[in-house]
Structures are given as C-alpha cells and as structure tokens.
Amino acid sequence: MARHLYCRNKFLSVAAIIIAAILILGIMNTGCARLGCQREKPQAVPSPSPTIVENKPVPADDSMTLTDIGSVNKALDRGNIDSAKAWQVLEPLLQQNPNDPGLLFTKSRLLWTEGKYAEAQTTVNQVLEKDPKNASALAFKASVLLDNFQNKEAAEYVKRLKEIDPGSQKSQLLQAQVLVNTMEYAQAESMLNALIKKYPDSIEAYKILANAYDQSLQTDKGIEFLNAAVKRNWSNPKDKSFLLGRMGEMYERKGNMQEAVKAMDEAVKLDPDNALASGKLAMFTVVLENPGQMRKDVVKAAGEKNADSPYPLYAQAQLAMYDGQFGPARVFINEAIKRFPLNITGYFLLGKFSLDNYEYKIAQRAYAQAEVRRPGDYDTKMGEIFLALIQRDFDKANKMMSDFVILEHRKAEYYRRLGDVYYKHLREPAKAREYYNKAAGITGQGLESVMASVALGKIELGEGKVTEAEKYFNLALAKSPAMYSVYADIIDCAIGNKKFDLAKKYMGLWDQESAKLKSPPRAVSSAYIRFAYMYSIVGEVEEAKRLIELAKRAEPGNPLLEVSLGRIAMMEGNKEAAKGYFGTSVKNDKHDAFSWVWLGVIAEQEGKQKEAETCFDNAKKVFSTVGPPKFMEQLAPSMVDYLKACDYAFIKDRKNAVLNLKKAIEEDAFNAPRAYADPEFYSMRVDPFFKNELPQILKTVKDRTPPPTKDELTWEYERQGQ
C-alpha cells in the first residue's frame, strides 16, 4: 500500500509495534516443524515422506555427489539438494521408465522442494494409482494433509500405512502427529516418549513432542524436555540447532527474552543456515530497540542468508513498521504469506497490523486463516474476541471472553489490548480505563505496564486533567526512559488535545534522549514528520512547517517528506504544489496508493473526472497487489472510497467526505466502525450523519459482516486440493 500511514492519521504507535512483535515472536509457528515437513527452509526440506534419517554428519556439499537415483534420494532425505543436478540424474531415468513408482515418487519429492506443490501432489497420486501400497507415498499424503489440518483424511492414509507397515517407526510418528493435531496431547505424549526410548536418535519424535507441548501450552514442560534433549550428543549439529531454536521459541512464550536470545544465538552458531533461529535473532534486533543501523545490518544479513525463509521477511516487515513505512511492511507480510502459506505467523501479523489500522475486513480474513491452520490458537482467539467487540456483537464477545483461558504471563497484554479496543475502536474511555488499570497493576510484564500507563495518561489528558496525565506519562518514562515510542505517543496525544506547552516539554526531553542515544537520521526525521502531521491536523500549519524543516535537515532524502509537504500544501489551498509533491511520491514509491488517491481528489476538485478516475484506478491496482488478488480486488473500491472520504474530511469538505464514506460503508460494512473510531473524522463529529445515521448503522454491523465462508477462506496462495 502506501509507504506510510502517517500520510493519514494512522499513528500505529511504535510501542504497539514493539509489543506486538514480541508477542508475534512468541507465537510463531515453527513452519510445520513436524514429521518430515520442516518449512523453515523449504528448498532444503525433505519431502513429507517421514523418512527416518540417520544422525550422521552432513557432507559439506552433498549436492555435488549426485550421480544416481540413490544419491538424489539421500540428498532429499538430508535436505541438502541441488535441484538442477538432481533433474539431470532423474529425467533420463524417467524417459526410460515413465511409470516407475519409485522414480515418480522421487520426482514428487523434488517438485516439493522447488515449491511446486500441486505438481508434487499430482505425481504422488500417480504413484498410488500404480502402487496403492507404496509406503512412502502414503506417508507423503498423510503428512501433507496433516499440515493442512485435514486430520480425518490424514488418518485414513495413516491407517493404510499401518496395514502394510505395522509397528514401523514411520507409521507411529504419523499417528502421533494425528493425535497432536486432534489435541489428544496426553496420548501423543505417551506414544512419543515410548518412541524416543526405543529410537533415541529419532529427531522427528523430538520435534513432534516439542510441538505437542507448544500447542497444548505446556510451556514449562516443553522447556524442561528441550533442555534435556539438547544435552544429548547429537551427531548432526543441525538437529541440536533445531531443538535450541524451538527452546528459544518457548522461552519467548514465557516472556524470558534473555534465555530466548541465548538459545537462538547458540542455535545459529551450531547451524548458520538455521532460518528459524537467525531470522528471529534479526527480529529481536528490531523489537528490542537496538540501534537503527544494527537493526538494518542484521535484518539484511538474515535475508541474504535465508532467502527462502519467512522469518527475515517478518523482520523486514517489522523494521519497516518501526520506521513508519507501513506500505512496504504490508508487502513483506504478504510476500511471506504468499511463499509460506502454511506458516501461521504471517496471518497473525497481518491480523494484528490490520486491526490496529482499522482495516477490519482484512483482519477478519487473516484471523480466520490462522484458525484454519492452528485451531484454538491463543492469539487468534484473542484477535477474534477483539473483532467481535468491534462488530458490536457483545453476546458473542462476552461468551468468547468467558471461555478464554488467559495465560498468566500474558495477562497484562490481554488487558492492555482490551483497553485499546474500548478506547481506540469503541470510544468508551471508562471501560478502557478499567482494563488499562488491570494491565498497569500486573508486575513482571514491564512493557505492557508502560503502554498501559501511557494509555491512562492519554485518557486523563482527553478529559482535560493535565496534572494527572503527566503523572502517568512520567511513570511510563521512568520505566523506559530510552523508548522513543513512549515519547511519540505522549507528544501525539498532547498535540491532538492542543496542549502545546506539554507537547513542547516532552519533545524537548525526546530531543535530549535522541541525541544521547545517537538515533539514526531516519528515526529522527520520521519523528519530526509524525509530529508535523499532528500539528497540521489541529490547524497549526506554521509549527508543522517548522518541524518539516527539521526533518529535512535530519535526512533530506526521507521518502515521507513529499507526502507531508503535499498535505500541508492542500491545507493552504495550493493544489499545484500539492500535485507536484504527490506526483513525486508516486514516482518514488509504486506502493503509495494514498498519494494516488490525493491526486484523484485534486483532479475531482478541478473538474477533471477522467484524470481522477485514472488516479483512483491506480490506487486500486496498488491495493490488489498487497494481498490475495481476488479478495483485494473486491475490497479495493471500498478502500479507495474510504480514503477519498478521509482526504475530503482533512480539507474540511464535509459534503464530499460524507458522500464517499456512505459509499464505502455500502461496499464494506466494516467501514462504519472504522469511521466511528478513526481519528481522521474527529472534526466531523457534529455532522448529522455522524450524530444520527452512523450510530444506527453500527447496530447492524454484526449482521452485515459475517465470517468468511469455506470457499472465501481460500487464500489463493495455499496448497488446497492438491
């Protein structure tokens, strides 16, 4: 989308990004770290056939020894394959024996490693047609179905496998995975412990049992199990590295970032190609507010080293969010989902990101996708509770909340986010204060407490209680004096409430802290742009201009400058200057849909309807590229009409603002609660539409925004029906 949502009043606080990122890290799926289906590095993945690989050291470059079909299969087993050389071996053999089940199965495995999942599945089906008792093909089918949580169908293939290969390690591992998927954790644990005792070198059994502890929220037990597992003398360092990575994930669940970093770091040292561990270490450098250049360097290195892993993409998305570039952030998230459709993290990250930006329909779709992949997931359920509240479906929300088991180490986060829903989305400060106070009162969950304190200060300031607000703000800063994100939230709030002296006071403190920390130019420049925007919203154009000049000095090439200058030009009625700024912005950033909408609005004002439609169509094309094409193409018109309403509201053209908003709501009912909550429309609260019509529309939102149907849930990228 656009490079930056500050070009609207979308201040997704950096503190929220940091908290969300840490929590996202804590729920990251290991990429199907189950039987023979590791997705951390797909090009190096054994086929879903649960081949039990001996724990022998992997040759430095196994792909160089591909001389016959046996060496190809061994390379596939080890996940270390040069597919081009493998095809050179395989294709001549297939030409001679096109119906040979063994060769066809090797072909399916090779197609799978190349990401050609539909072709791989078709080829496996051919194998089973020719050889219905082919154990490897049956295991392949079962494993793929398990990845898609098609447990009933998977169980049938496991049953067939057990009939021809009773008591084998392969069939028992798959049976254990069925039990984990169907949440029969106690039975799975018993079976896997027996398998580990019988086959102590079976890394797959360790992976599935770790997954069982993870999914059943037995985090302490999982950490104890993995601590013991990593002390074994694994002959293949990749196995120990994998287990350390999983242990690091569980420490994240506990909120113990120090141990998480330690485990991930050790995992990377053992196996530099461990995409899970190295990708997450890159993410840690973002979410823990390490110096800007360090973040960029580590994320870049992780991306280069693990080009076929989702985790560097998530790190890039979070880094873009941190720098205020939300358009590219969405592109990175979408790319991760497109390339790794079975990894739950992309959907959760998209859901959280969209929810915070009032893009409820996208959030609804993303959370539904996550639920398909991991039924009962904690973070998905939490997101669905928040969506039900936003839809005003209070009966459903209250039922879900009563059934929801809050994790002890995440209580503060749950209450803080509930406070956010009531304060930002439902505009009920009294209810929000209740939840923020709960979050602030929980010890040992520091960042959540900081955010809750800032939120309480914002409520007080909104009610004109400056002294009380300062107490909360100072309390938050005492806990986290070096967090720019805390200053940014406080300064935004002060400007928005026209408490300019208070804003200047905290801006001065931020300037001192920024200089002390030697903040990178981009961070300083983007902060000034952010504050300039807030001043322009409340009509303080001269102060906004002054801050833009400071932003230019900090970083003359900041890509956000053009949009900011364009908005200020529009406030001053200088359309020609605004066209120049927005025009430059879309040349520099092909994802800047917001500037295209602004250019369309200007053309409409000038009576150039054909030119306006071209600009709006360009914006729709941008939106259709940052998600599943069919879904986004359907959603794009409502998104553009909503942004048109926002832009008209910004320049005080209330008639056109309401006209476009009504159209956007007709196209997508979720735009009703969005407009009710969105700060862009605060200046229009006195309009008859907002006072009379919108409250009535809000009562019908829950009926006009049903959950996606099974057909609608297909994310267009996923491996369905293959």
XYZ file of C-alpha atoms in Angstrom:
722
model
C 0.000 0.000 0.000
C 1.265 3.423 0.741
C 4.748 3.728 2.029
C 3.484 5.288 5.168
C 0.218 5.594 7.047
C 1.257 8.836 8.648
C 0.123 10.395 5.400
C -3.245 9.755 7.015
C -3.959 9.917 10.698
C -2.893 6.345 11.255
C -0.467 6.544 14.102
C 0.105 2.887 14.782
C 2.292 3.533 17.794
C 5.797 2.179 17.637
C 5.341 0.921 21.182
C 2.393 -1.120 19.948
C 4.539 -2.444 17.117
C 7.260 -3.493 19.551
C 4.839 -5.243 21.893
C 3.016 -6.874 19.010
C 6.299 -8.017 17.524
C 7.480 -9.603 20.768
C 4.154 -11.381 21.116
C 4.215 -12.406 17.480
C 7.654 -13.837 18.014
C 6.230 -15.775 20.905
C 3.501 -17.464 18.859
C 5.438 -18.112 15.678
C 4.708 -21.450 14.136
C 7.899 -23.333 13.528
C 6.822 -23.716 9.944
C 5.310 -27.177 10.351
C 8.140 -28.458 12.495
C 6.558 -31.788 12.383
C 7.162 -35.063 10.691
C 9.324 -34.607 7.629
C 7.729 -31.255 6.847
C 10.078 -28.636 8.197
C 9.249 -25.393 6.469
C 11.943 -23.208 7.949
C 13.961 -23.557 4.777
C 11.751 -25.084 2.104
C 14.394 -25.556 -0.559
C 16.237 -27.737 1.940
C 13.238 -29.733 3.139
C 12.880 -33.459 2.956
C 9.640 -34.479 1.320
C 6.690 -35.022 3.630
C 7.552 -38.701 3.460
C 8.676 -39.349 7.041
C 11.976 -40.898 6.094
C 13.986 -41.503 9.247
C 17.382 -40.011 8.615
C 20.359 -41.374 10.473
C 22.086 -38.757 12.571
C 25.297 -38.669 10.603
C 27.249 -35.529 9.762
C 26.049 -33.994 6.501
C 28.749 -33.662 3.829
C 29.865 -30.102 3.178
C 28.213 -30.145 -0.238
C 26.165 -33.274 -0.701
C 24.593 -31.896 -3.875
C 27.938 -32.214 -5.698
C 27.800 -36.044 -5.454
C 24.514 -36.596 -7.329
C 25.453 -39.446 -9.658
C 22.495 -41.836 -9.383
C 18.937 -42.036 -8.045
C 20.179 -43.281 -4.666
C 22.330 -40.199 -4.118
C 19.402 -37.967 -5.142
C 17.143 -39.591 -2.546
C 19.829 -39.318 0.137
C 20.255 -35.627 -0.619
C 16.485 -35.185 -0.383
C 16.471 -37.031 2.953
C 19.098 -34.691 4.320
C 17.503 -31.569 2.909
C 20.656 -30.616 1.030
C 19.933 -30.768 -2.697
C 20.904 -29.030 -5.909
C 17.654 -29.496 -7.812
C 19.156 -28.710 -11.233
C 21.709 -31.502 -10.844
C 19.051 -33.804 -9.414
C 16.894 -33.323 -12.516
C 19.899 -34.143 -14.699
C 20.007 -37.531 -12.982
C 16.245 -38.121 -12.789
C 14.895 -37.029 -16.174
C 16.807 -39.588 -18.321
C 15.630 -42.365 -15.996
C 12.010 -41.177 -16.244
C 12.245 -41.113 -20.028
C 13.235 -44.771 -19.947
C 10.710 -45.763 -17.238
C 7.930 -43.118 -17.103
C 5.623 -45.305 -14.990
C 8.140 -46.478 -12.402
C 6.572 -45.698 -8.955
C 9.943 -45.190 -7.273
C 11.137 -42.689 -9.859
C 7.790 -40.882 -9.809
C 7.963 -40.584 -6.048
C 11.446 -39.102 -6.236
C 10.057 -36.670 -8.815
C 7.282 -35.641 -6.419
C 9.797 -35.007 -3.634
C 11.939 -32.892 -5.924
C 8.921 -30.875 -7.108
C 8.001 -30.288 -3.472
C 11.410 -28.865 -2.600
C 11.028 -26.454 -5.538
C 7.694 -25.209 -4.191
C 5.676 -26.860 -6.987
C 3.199 -28.313 -4.528
C 0.280 -29.024 -6.862
C 2.529 -30.889 -9.308
C 4.092 -32.809 -6.429
C 0.691 -33.913 -5.169
C -0.452 -34.917 -8.651
C 2.667 -37.026 -9.074
C 2.148 -38.735 -5.700
C -1.413 -39.556 -6.706
C 0.002 -41.210 -9.844
C 2.331 -43.263 -7.643
C -0.575 -44.515 -5.525
C -2.624 -45.337 -8.619
C 0.186 -47.581 -9.833
C 1.207 -48.829 -6.395
C -1.570 -48.402 -3.745
C 0.691 -49.905 -1.093
C 3.634 -47.583 -1.640
C 4.536 -46.735 1.965
C 6.491 -43.587 1.133
C 3.672 -42.163 -0.993
C 1.088 -42.932 1.690
C 3.256 -41.200 4.275
C 3.688 -38.210 1.955
C -0.088 -37.824 1.530
C -0.718 -38.195 5.245
C 1.880 -35.604 6.144
C 0.602 -33.008 3.667
C -2.957 -33.488 4.882
C -1.776 -33.080 8.469
C -0.081 -29.829 7.516
C -3.463 -28.569 6.302
C -5.215 -29.912 9.430
C -7.256 -32.290 7.284
C -6.950 -34.764 10.112
C -9.752 -37.155 9.185
C -8.373 -37.669 5.683
C -4.807 -37.950 7.024
C -5.881 -40.633 9.493
C -7.160 -42.760 6.597
C -3.735 -42.697 4.913
C -2.045 -43.475 8.221
C -4.403 -46.432 8.650
C -3.461 -47.731 5.179
C 0.214 -47.265 6.014
C -0.109 -49.211 9.266
C -1.819 -52.075 7.440
C 1.173 -52.568 5.145
C 3.896 -51.441 7.547
C 2.612 -52.295 11.056
C 4.644 -51.111 14.012
C 7.085 -49.129 11.891
C 8.646 -46.009 13.247
C 7.311 -44.123 10.228
C 3.646 -45.026 10.822
C 3.880 -44.427 14.577
C 5.319 -40.962 14.078
C 2.492 -40.077 11.743
C -0.063 -41.495 14.168
C 1.448 -39.350 16.903
C 1.087 -36.280 14.695
C -2.587 -37.120 14.124
C -3.037 -37.196 17.901
C -1.315 -33.821 18.290
C -3.447 -32.275 15.556
C -6.635 -33.573 17.153
C -5.473 -32.282 20.559
C -5.114 -35.746 22.114
C -1.967 -34.497 23.816
C -1.697 -36.995 26.675
C -1.932 -39.975 24.316
C 0.536 -38.366 21.910
C 2.993 -37.668 24.728
C 2.864 -41.283 25.888
C 3.408 -42.633 22.366
C 6.259 -40.225 21.590
C 8.100 -40.868 24.857
C 7.958 -44.580 24.056
C 9.297 -43.899 20.551
C 12.140 -41.764 21.910
C 13.054 -44.510 24.342
C 13.080 -47.060 21.506
C 14.699 -44.752 18.920
C 16.782 -42.265 20.936
C 18.260 -40.709 17.775
C 14.876 -40.011 16.161
C 14.919 -36.243 15.800
C 11.408 -36.378 14.317
C 9.955 -37.753 17.565
C 11.584 -34.909 19.488
C 10.155 -32.379 17.029
C 6.614 -33.685 17.301
C 6.713 -33.906 21.097
C 8.077 -30.343 21.317
C 5.233 -29.278 19.043
C 2.732 -31.072 21.298
C 3.975 -29.226 24.388
C 3.875 -25.974 22.456
C 0.343 -26.377 21.115
C -1.026 -27.607 24.454
C 0.504 -24.534 26.171
C 2.646 -26.731 28.429
C 5.497 -24.279 28.046
C 7.368 -25.147 31.238
C 7.205 -28.837 30.440
C 8.365 -28.134 26.895
C 11.364 -26.141 28.091
C 12.304 -28.899 30.551
C 12.025 -31.517 27.782
C 14.094 -29.497 25.292
C 16.738 -28.609 27.889
C 17.289 -32.326 28.382
C 17.153 -33.029 24.642
C 19.855 -30.506 23.697
C 22.240 -32.098 26.204
C 22.268 -35.310 24.192
C 25.259 -35.966 21.967
C 23.647 -35.286 18.583
C 25.965 -36.389 15.789
C 24.342 -33.937 13.375
C 24.695 -30.360 14.700
C 21.644 -29.323 12.674
C 19.449 -31.453 14.941
C 20.687 -29.806 18.120
C 20.380 -26.404 16.453
C 16.762 -27.106 15.588
C 15.925 -28.109 19.172
C 17.638 -24.994 20.527
C 15.540 -22.880 18.195
C 12.358 -24.475 19.481
C 13.527 -23.963 23.044
C 14.147 -20.304 22.256
C 10.567 -20.031 20.999
C 9.227 -21.443 24.239
C 11.280 -19.010 26.279
C 9.605 -16.281 24.218
C 6.209 -17.627 25.245
C 7.355 -17.193 28.817
C 8.497 -13.650 28.107
C 12.074 -14.615 29.009
C 13.784 -12.800 26.135
C 17.267 -13.191 27.646
C 17.094 -17.001 27.535
C 15.338 -16.844 24.158
C 18.170 -14.841 22.635
C 20.751 -17.124 24.247
C 19.131 -20.271 22.791
C 18.699 -18.752 19.333
C 22.263 -17.480 19.316
C 23.621 -20.924 20.187
C 21.393 -22.457 17.505
C 22.824 -20.157 14.833
C 26.395 -20.872 15.915
C 25.773 -24.607 15.503
C 23.973 -24.184 12.190
C 24.339 -20.805 10.430
C 21.651 -21.957 7.976
C 19.027 -22.354 10.711
C 16.498 -19.962 9.185
C 14.185 -20.010 12.198
C 16.870 -19.003 14.671
C 18.743 -16.499 12.517
C 15.511 -14.912 11.310
C 14.249 -14.481 14.829
C 17.539 -13.064 16.027
C 17.082 -10.471 13.308
C 13.612 -9.754 14.640
C 14.930 -9.381 18.164
C 17.186 -6.568 16.986
C 14.075 -4.749 15.745
C 11.697 -5.279 18.628
C 14.218 -4.690 21.387
C 15.001 -1.210 20.011
C 18.635 -1.843 19.207
C 20.396 0.980 17.331
C 18.958 1.640 13.888
C 21.914 0.647 11.746
C 22.428 -2.540 13.763
C 18.816 -3.489 13.065
C 19.206 -2.873 9.347
C 22.507 -4.741 9.087
C 21.282 -7.808 10.967
C 17.990 -7.969 9.081
C 19.788 -7.583 5.746
C 22.255 -10.344 6.635
C 19.445 -12.671 7.723
C 17.581 -12.039 4.464
C 20.641 -12.770 2.349
C 21.464 -15.934 4.280
C 17.895 -17.236 4.459
C 16.240 -16.051 1.273
C 13.776 -18.937 1.434
C 12.583 -18.429 5.000
C 9.600 -16.366 6.191
C 11.368 -15.035 9.266
C 13.641 -12.471 7.595
C 10.530 -11.241 5.756
C 8.765 -10.780 9.092
C 11.845 -8.965 10.382
C 11.814 -6.679 7.338
C 8.110 -6.007 7.873
C 8.662 -5.054 11.490
C 11.655 -2.909 10.620
C 9.532 -1.084 8.033
C 6.785 -0.591 10.643
C 9.328 0.719 13.113
C 10.488 3.289 10.555
C 6.915 4.309 9.782
C 6.840 2.711 6.330
C 3.671 0.685 6.594
C 3.141 0.145 2.861
C 6.373 -1.830 2.407
C 5.636 -3.593 5.707
C 2.417 -4.940 4.264
C 4.244 -6.016 1.104
C 6.739 -8.033 3.174
C 3.934 -9.685 5.165
C 2.052 -10.552 2.004
C 5.188 -11.963 0.395
C 5.714 -14.202 3.440
C 2.112 -15.445 3.252
C 2.365 -15.988 -0.488
C 5.559 -18.018 -0.244
C 4.867 -19.784 3.068
C 1.076 -20.267 3.214
C 1.245 -22.898 5.959
C 3.094 -20.654 8.408
C 0.620 -19.161 10.865
C 2.735 -16.136 11.786
C 2.049 -14.199 8.598
C -1.698 -14.374 9.152
C -1.440 -13.358 12.782
C 0.910 -10.477 11.982
C -1.438 -9.304 9.216
C -4.425 -9.600 11.555
C -2.785 -7.555 14.310
C -1.425 -4.988 11.855
C -4.817 -4.581 10.134
C -6.752 -4.417 13.389
C -4.532 -1.617 14.703
C -5.039 0.253 11.413
C -8.837 -0.101 11.480
C -8.791 -2.421 8.433
C -11.225 -4.830 9.990
C -12.185 -6.931 6.971
C -8.566 -7.840 6.287
C -8.079 -8.607 9.992
C -11.163 -10.839 9.978
C -9.884 -12.790 6.976
C -6.370 -13.116 8.403
C -7.540 -14.418 11.797
C -9.877 -16.891 10.086
C -6.933 -18.183 8.069
C -4.869 -18.598 11.233
C -7.715 -20.516 12.871
C -7.825 -22.945 9.927
C -4.124 -23.647 10.308
C -3.981 -23.934 14.068
C -7.468 -24.423 15.577
C -7.796 -22.931 19.033
C -4.631 -20.834 18.741
C -4.352 -18.439 21.690
C -3.514 -15.301 19.725
C -6.120 -15.997 17.067
C -8.829 -16.400 19.699
C -7.729 -13.142 21.285
C -7.944 -11.369 17.924
C -11.401 -12.823 17.280
C -12.601 -11.527 20.664
C -11.443 -8.036 19.748
C -13.141 -8.251 16.340
C -16.434 -9.373 17.905
C -16.320 -6.349 20.222
C -15.603 -4.011 17.305
C -18.563 -5.539 15.420
C -20.710 -4.732 18.484
C -21.537 -8.430 18.765
C -21.309 -8.231 22.534
C -23.106 -11.509 23.251
C -20.578 -13.399 21.145
C -17.647 -11.432 22.579
C -18.738 -11.999 26.189
C -19.169 -15.730 25.555
C -15.711 -15.946 23.984
C -14.184 -13.940 26.836
C -15.732 -16.208 29.465
C -14.346 -19.276 27.694
C -10.929 -17.739 27.080
C -8.182 -19.031 29.375
C -5.730 -16.160 29.879
C -2.107 -17.201 30.076
C -0.618 -15.961 33.338
C 2.480 -14.452 31.732
C 0.340 -12.614 29.159
C -2.397 -11.196 31.369
C -1.107 -7.641 31.131
C -1.046 -7.832 27.345
C -4.620 -9.161 27.185
C -5.987 -6.437 29.457
C -3.995 -3.707 27.724
C -5.255 -4.751 24.308
C -8.831 -4.933 25.605
C -8.305 -1.396 26.835
C -7.133 -0.412 23.353
C -10.291 -1.877 21.797
C -12.557 0.072 24.118
C -10.536 3.293 23.887
C -9.477 3.421 20.243
C -12.170 1.419 18.479
C -15.307 1.689 20.631
C -14.523 5.100 22.169
C -15.544 4.049 25.673
C -12.846 5.584 27.923
C -14.454 4.451 31.199
C -14.349 0.789 30.182
C -10.884 1.262 28.701
C -9.601 2.751 31.960
C -10.792 -0.359 33.828
C -8.693 -2.681 31.636
C -5.682 -0.362 31.451
C -5.583 -0.221 35.251
C -5.621 -4.019 35.386
C -2.706 -4.178 32.955
C -0.727 -1.465 34.753
C -1.158 -3.268 38.078
C 0.459 -6.510 36.945
C 4.132 -6.733 37.859
C 6.814 -8.518 35.867
C 5.342 -7.709 32.438
C 7.112 -4.385 32.059
C 6.478 -3.144 28.526
C 2.752 -3.825 28.841
C 2.714 -1.846 32.063
C 4.471 1.037 30.299
C 1.935 1.071 27.487
C -0.976 0.885 29.915
C 0.423 3.858 31.858
C 0.715 5.910 28.660
C -2.852 4.976 27.725
C -4.157 6.029 31.141
C -2.357 9.346 30.738
C -3.986 9.832 27.335
C -7.448 9.253 28.816
C -6.754 11.790 31.570
C -5.465 14.338 29.076
C -8.516 13.807 26.890
C -10.620 14.756 29.892
C -8.545 17.891 30.478
C -6.736 16.541 33.561
C -3.215 17.657 32.650
C -1.613 17.069 36.055
C -2.981 13.537 36.299
C -1.925 12.815 32.729
C 1.644 13.951 33.437
C 1.856 11.596 36.407
C 1.074 8.626 34.186
C 3.380 9.826 31.397
C 6.270 10.347 33.797
C 5.651 6.933 35.346
C 5.931 5.334 31.897
C 9.119 7.252 31.087
C 10.639 6.308 34.445
C 10.207 2.657 33.462
C 11.515 3.117 29.909
C 13.448 6.398 29.593
C 15.056 5.482 26.262
C 11.945 4.427 24.349
C 11.175 6.875 21.568
C 7.838 5.152 21.099
C 6.662 6.275 24.540
C 7.641 9.880 23.824
C 5.916 9.702 20.446
C 2.604 8.542 21.927
C 2.729 11.239 24.613
C 3.610 14.021 22.168
C 0.925 12.915 19.696
C -1.670 12.968 22.446
C -0.591 16.394 23.734
C -0.756 17.923 20.251
C -4.082 16.264 19.491
C -5.549 17.762 22.668
C -3.969 21.157 21.836
C -1.798 21.094 24.953
C 1.085 22.621 23.030
C 3.208 23.542 26.050
C 3.049 19.947 27.228
C 3.967 18.737 23.746
C 6.994 21.037 23.612
C 8.106 19.893 27.065
C 8.162 16.219 26.073
C 9.570 16.993 22.632
C 12.499 18.696 24.357
C 13.044 15.613 26.528
C 12.886 13.433 23.439
C 15.453 15.620 21.649
C 17.853 15.151 24.594
C 17.295 11.387 24.701
C 17.666 11.088 20.924
C 20.982 12.934 20.975
C 22.209 10.797 23.857
C 21.329 7.595 22.015
C 22.696 8.908 18.693
C 19.463 7.976 16.949
C 19.841 7.350 13.190
C 18.779 10.161 10.815
C 15.745 8.251 9.518
C 14.324 7.810 13.011
C 14.816 11.488 13.883
C 13.453 12.732 10.559
C 10.400 10.462 10.647
C 9.619 11.547 14.196
C 9.551 15.218 13.168
C 7.300 14.320 10.231
C 4.975 12.477 12.585
C 4.704 15.455 14.927
C 4.310 17.841 11.975
C 1.338 15.838 10.811
C -0.337 16.112 14.196
C 0.164 19.878 14.230
C -1.352 20.133 10.744
C -4.388 18.110 11.868
C -5.174 20.646 14.602
C -4.589 23.603 12.280
C -1.111 24.642 13.468
C 0.342 24.851 9.970
C 3.330 27.062 10.810
C 4.538 24.713 13.531
C 4.064 21.812 11.133
C 6.236 23.584 8.563
C 8.930 24.239 11.169
C 9.084 20.553 12.053
C 9.202 19.547 8.389
C 12.283 21.733 8.016
C 13.889 19.940 10.965
C 13.012 16.626 9.301
C 14.720 17.782 6.098
C 17.874 18.686 7.993
C 17.947 15.326 9.730
C 17.525 13.372 6.488
C 16.958 15.319 3.246
C 16.091 12.154 1.359
C 13.403 10.839 3.703
C 10.708 9.492 1.338
C 7.963 10.615 3.721
C 8.702 14.309 3.133
C 6.862 14.563 -0.192
C 3.582 13.291 1.235
C 3.831 15.566 4.265
C 4.551 18.623 2.146
C 1.671 17.687 -0.163
C -0.780 17.579 2.719
C 0.382 20.937 4.051
C 0.025 22.421 0.561
C -3.555 21.129 0.444
C -4.292 22.751 3.799
C -3.077 26.033 2.368
C -5.137 25.588 -0.801
C -2.070 25.301 -3.038
C -3.190 22.471 -5.310
C -0.419 22.921 -7.862
C 2.270 22.489 -5.222
C 0.391 19.542 -3.738
C 0.196 17.841 -7.146
C 3.936 18.208 -7.500
C 4.639 16.636 -4.117
C 2.177 13.744 -4.513
C 3.320 13.184 -8.093
C 6.918 12.869 -6.962
C 5.840 10.492 -4.213
C 4.120 8.029 -6.569
C 7.139 8.115 -8.885
C 9.392 7.234 -5.980
C 7.128 4.620 -4.414
C 4.951 2.381 -6.567
C 3.017 1.250 -3.473
C 1.879 4.755 -2.486
C -1.855 4.296 -3.016
C -2.601 7.164 -0.652
C -0.831 9.694 -2.861
C -2.738 8.350 -5.881
C -5.996 8.975 -4.009
C -4.884 12.503 -3.149
C -4.090 13.155 -6.809
C -7.546 11.862 -7.710
C -9.218 14.124 -5.164
C -7.352 17.144 -6.554
C -8.407 16.219 -10.098
C -12.040 15.864 -8.944
C -11.904 19.315 -7.381
C -10.617 20.691 -10.670
C -13.431 19.021 -12.622
C -11.069 16.565 -14.359
C -13.137 13.454 -13.755
C -11.376 11.224 -16.282
C -7.979 12.061 -14.770
C -9.425 11.485 -11.290
C -10.724 8.019 -12.217
C -7.310 7.093 -13.615
C -5.693 8.057 -10.303
C -8.274 6.116 -8.287
C -7.807 3.081 -10.558
C -4.064 3.261 -9.948
C -4.727 3.210 -6.203
C -6.983 0.163 -6.594
C -4.264 -1.622 -8.566
C -1.812 -0.988 -5.721
C -4.220 -2.437 -3.161
C -4.802 -5.528 -5.313
C -1.056 -6.309 -5.253
C -0.659 -6.455 -1.470
C -2.838 -9.470 -0.779
C -4.685 -12.308 -2.493
C -5.665 -10.742 -5.845
C -9.362 -11.733 -5.920
C -10.007 -10.746 -2.314
C -8.123 -7.458 -2.603
C -9.709 -6.600 -5.957
C -13.126 -6.940 -4.315
C -12.031 -4.874 -1.343
C -10.098 -2.175 -3.252
C -13.085 0.015 -4.290
C -14.265 0.384 -0.696
C -10.703 1.143 0.444
C -10.318 3.886 -2.158
C -13.734 5.400 -1.385
C -12.895 5.389 2.313
C -9.588 7.166 1.680
C -11.375 9.717 -0.511
C -13.684 10.401 2.432
C -10.650 10.826 4.705
C -8.974 13.273 2.328
C -12.107 15.363 1.915
C -12.503 15.420 5.690
C -8.891 16.615 6.013
C -9.558 19.633 3.759
C -12.910 20.308 5.529
C -15.111 19.355 2.556
C -17.755 17.672 4.672
C -20.277 17.102 1.881
C -17.901 15.001 -0.233
C -16.465 13.340 2.873
C -19.896 12.024 3.892
C -20.831 11.132 0.303
C -17.748 8.934 -0.140
C -17.996 7.489 3.353
C -21.569 6.327 2.759
C -20.447 4.670 -0.456
C -17.532 2.965 1.325
C -19.879 1.632 4.028
C -22.262 0.239 1.407
C -19.319 -1.595 -0.164
C -17.918 -2.853 3.155
C -19.939 -2.528 6.375
C -16.729 -2.718 8.416
C -16.099 0.875 7.315
C -18.831 2.002 9.720
C -16.978 1.106 12.960
C -13.783 2.196 11.241
C -15.148 5.708 10.611
C -16.560 5.838 14.130
C -13.118 5.087 15.590
C -10.842 6.722 13.021
C -9.208 9.978 14.201
C -9.460 11.256 10.620
C -13.117 12.051 11.250
C -12.865 13.590 14.713
C -13.521 17.037 13.260
C -16.803 15.795 11.772
C -18.466 14.504 14.937
C -21.029 17.331 14.768
C -22.152 16.338 11.258
C -25.741 14.965 11.202
C -24.531 11.749 9.564
C -22.170 11.022 12.475
C -24.704 12.078 15.107
C -27.790 10.355 13.706
C -27.176 7.830 10.921
C -23.866 6.209 11.857
C -24.978 5.048 15.350
C -27.915 3.230 13.708
C -25.661 1.610 11.098
C -23.319 0.389 13.840
C -26.151 -1.664 15.326
C -26.351 -3.739 12.141
C -22.625 -4.277 11.546
C -22.521 -7.734 13.143
C -25.212 -8.935 10.697
C -23.555 -7.296 7.687
C -20.065 -8.668 8.366
C -20.447 -12.465 8.610
C -17.324 -14.635 8.874
C -15.835 -15.821 5.583
C -17.366 -18.932 4.055
C -15.269 -22.015 3.421
C -14.879 -21.053 -0.235
C -13.968 -17.471 0.648
C -11.339 -18.693 3.073
C -9.069 -19.956 0.323
C -6.149 -17.536 0.448
C -5.387 -18.128 -3.245
C -1.798 -18.984 -2.383
C -2.445 -22.011 -0.228
C -1.957 -25.637 -1.191
C -5.564 -26.768 -1.253
C -6.976 -29.721 -3.146
C -3.598 -30.829 -4.433
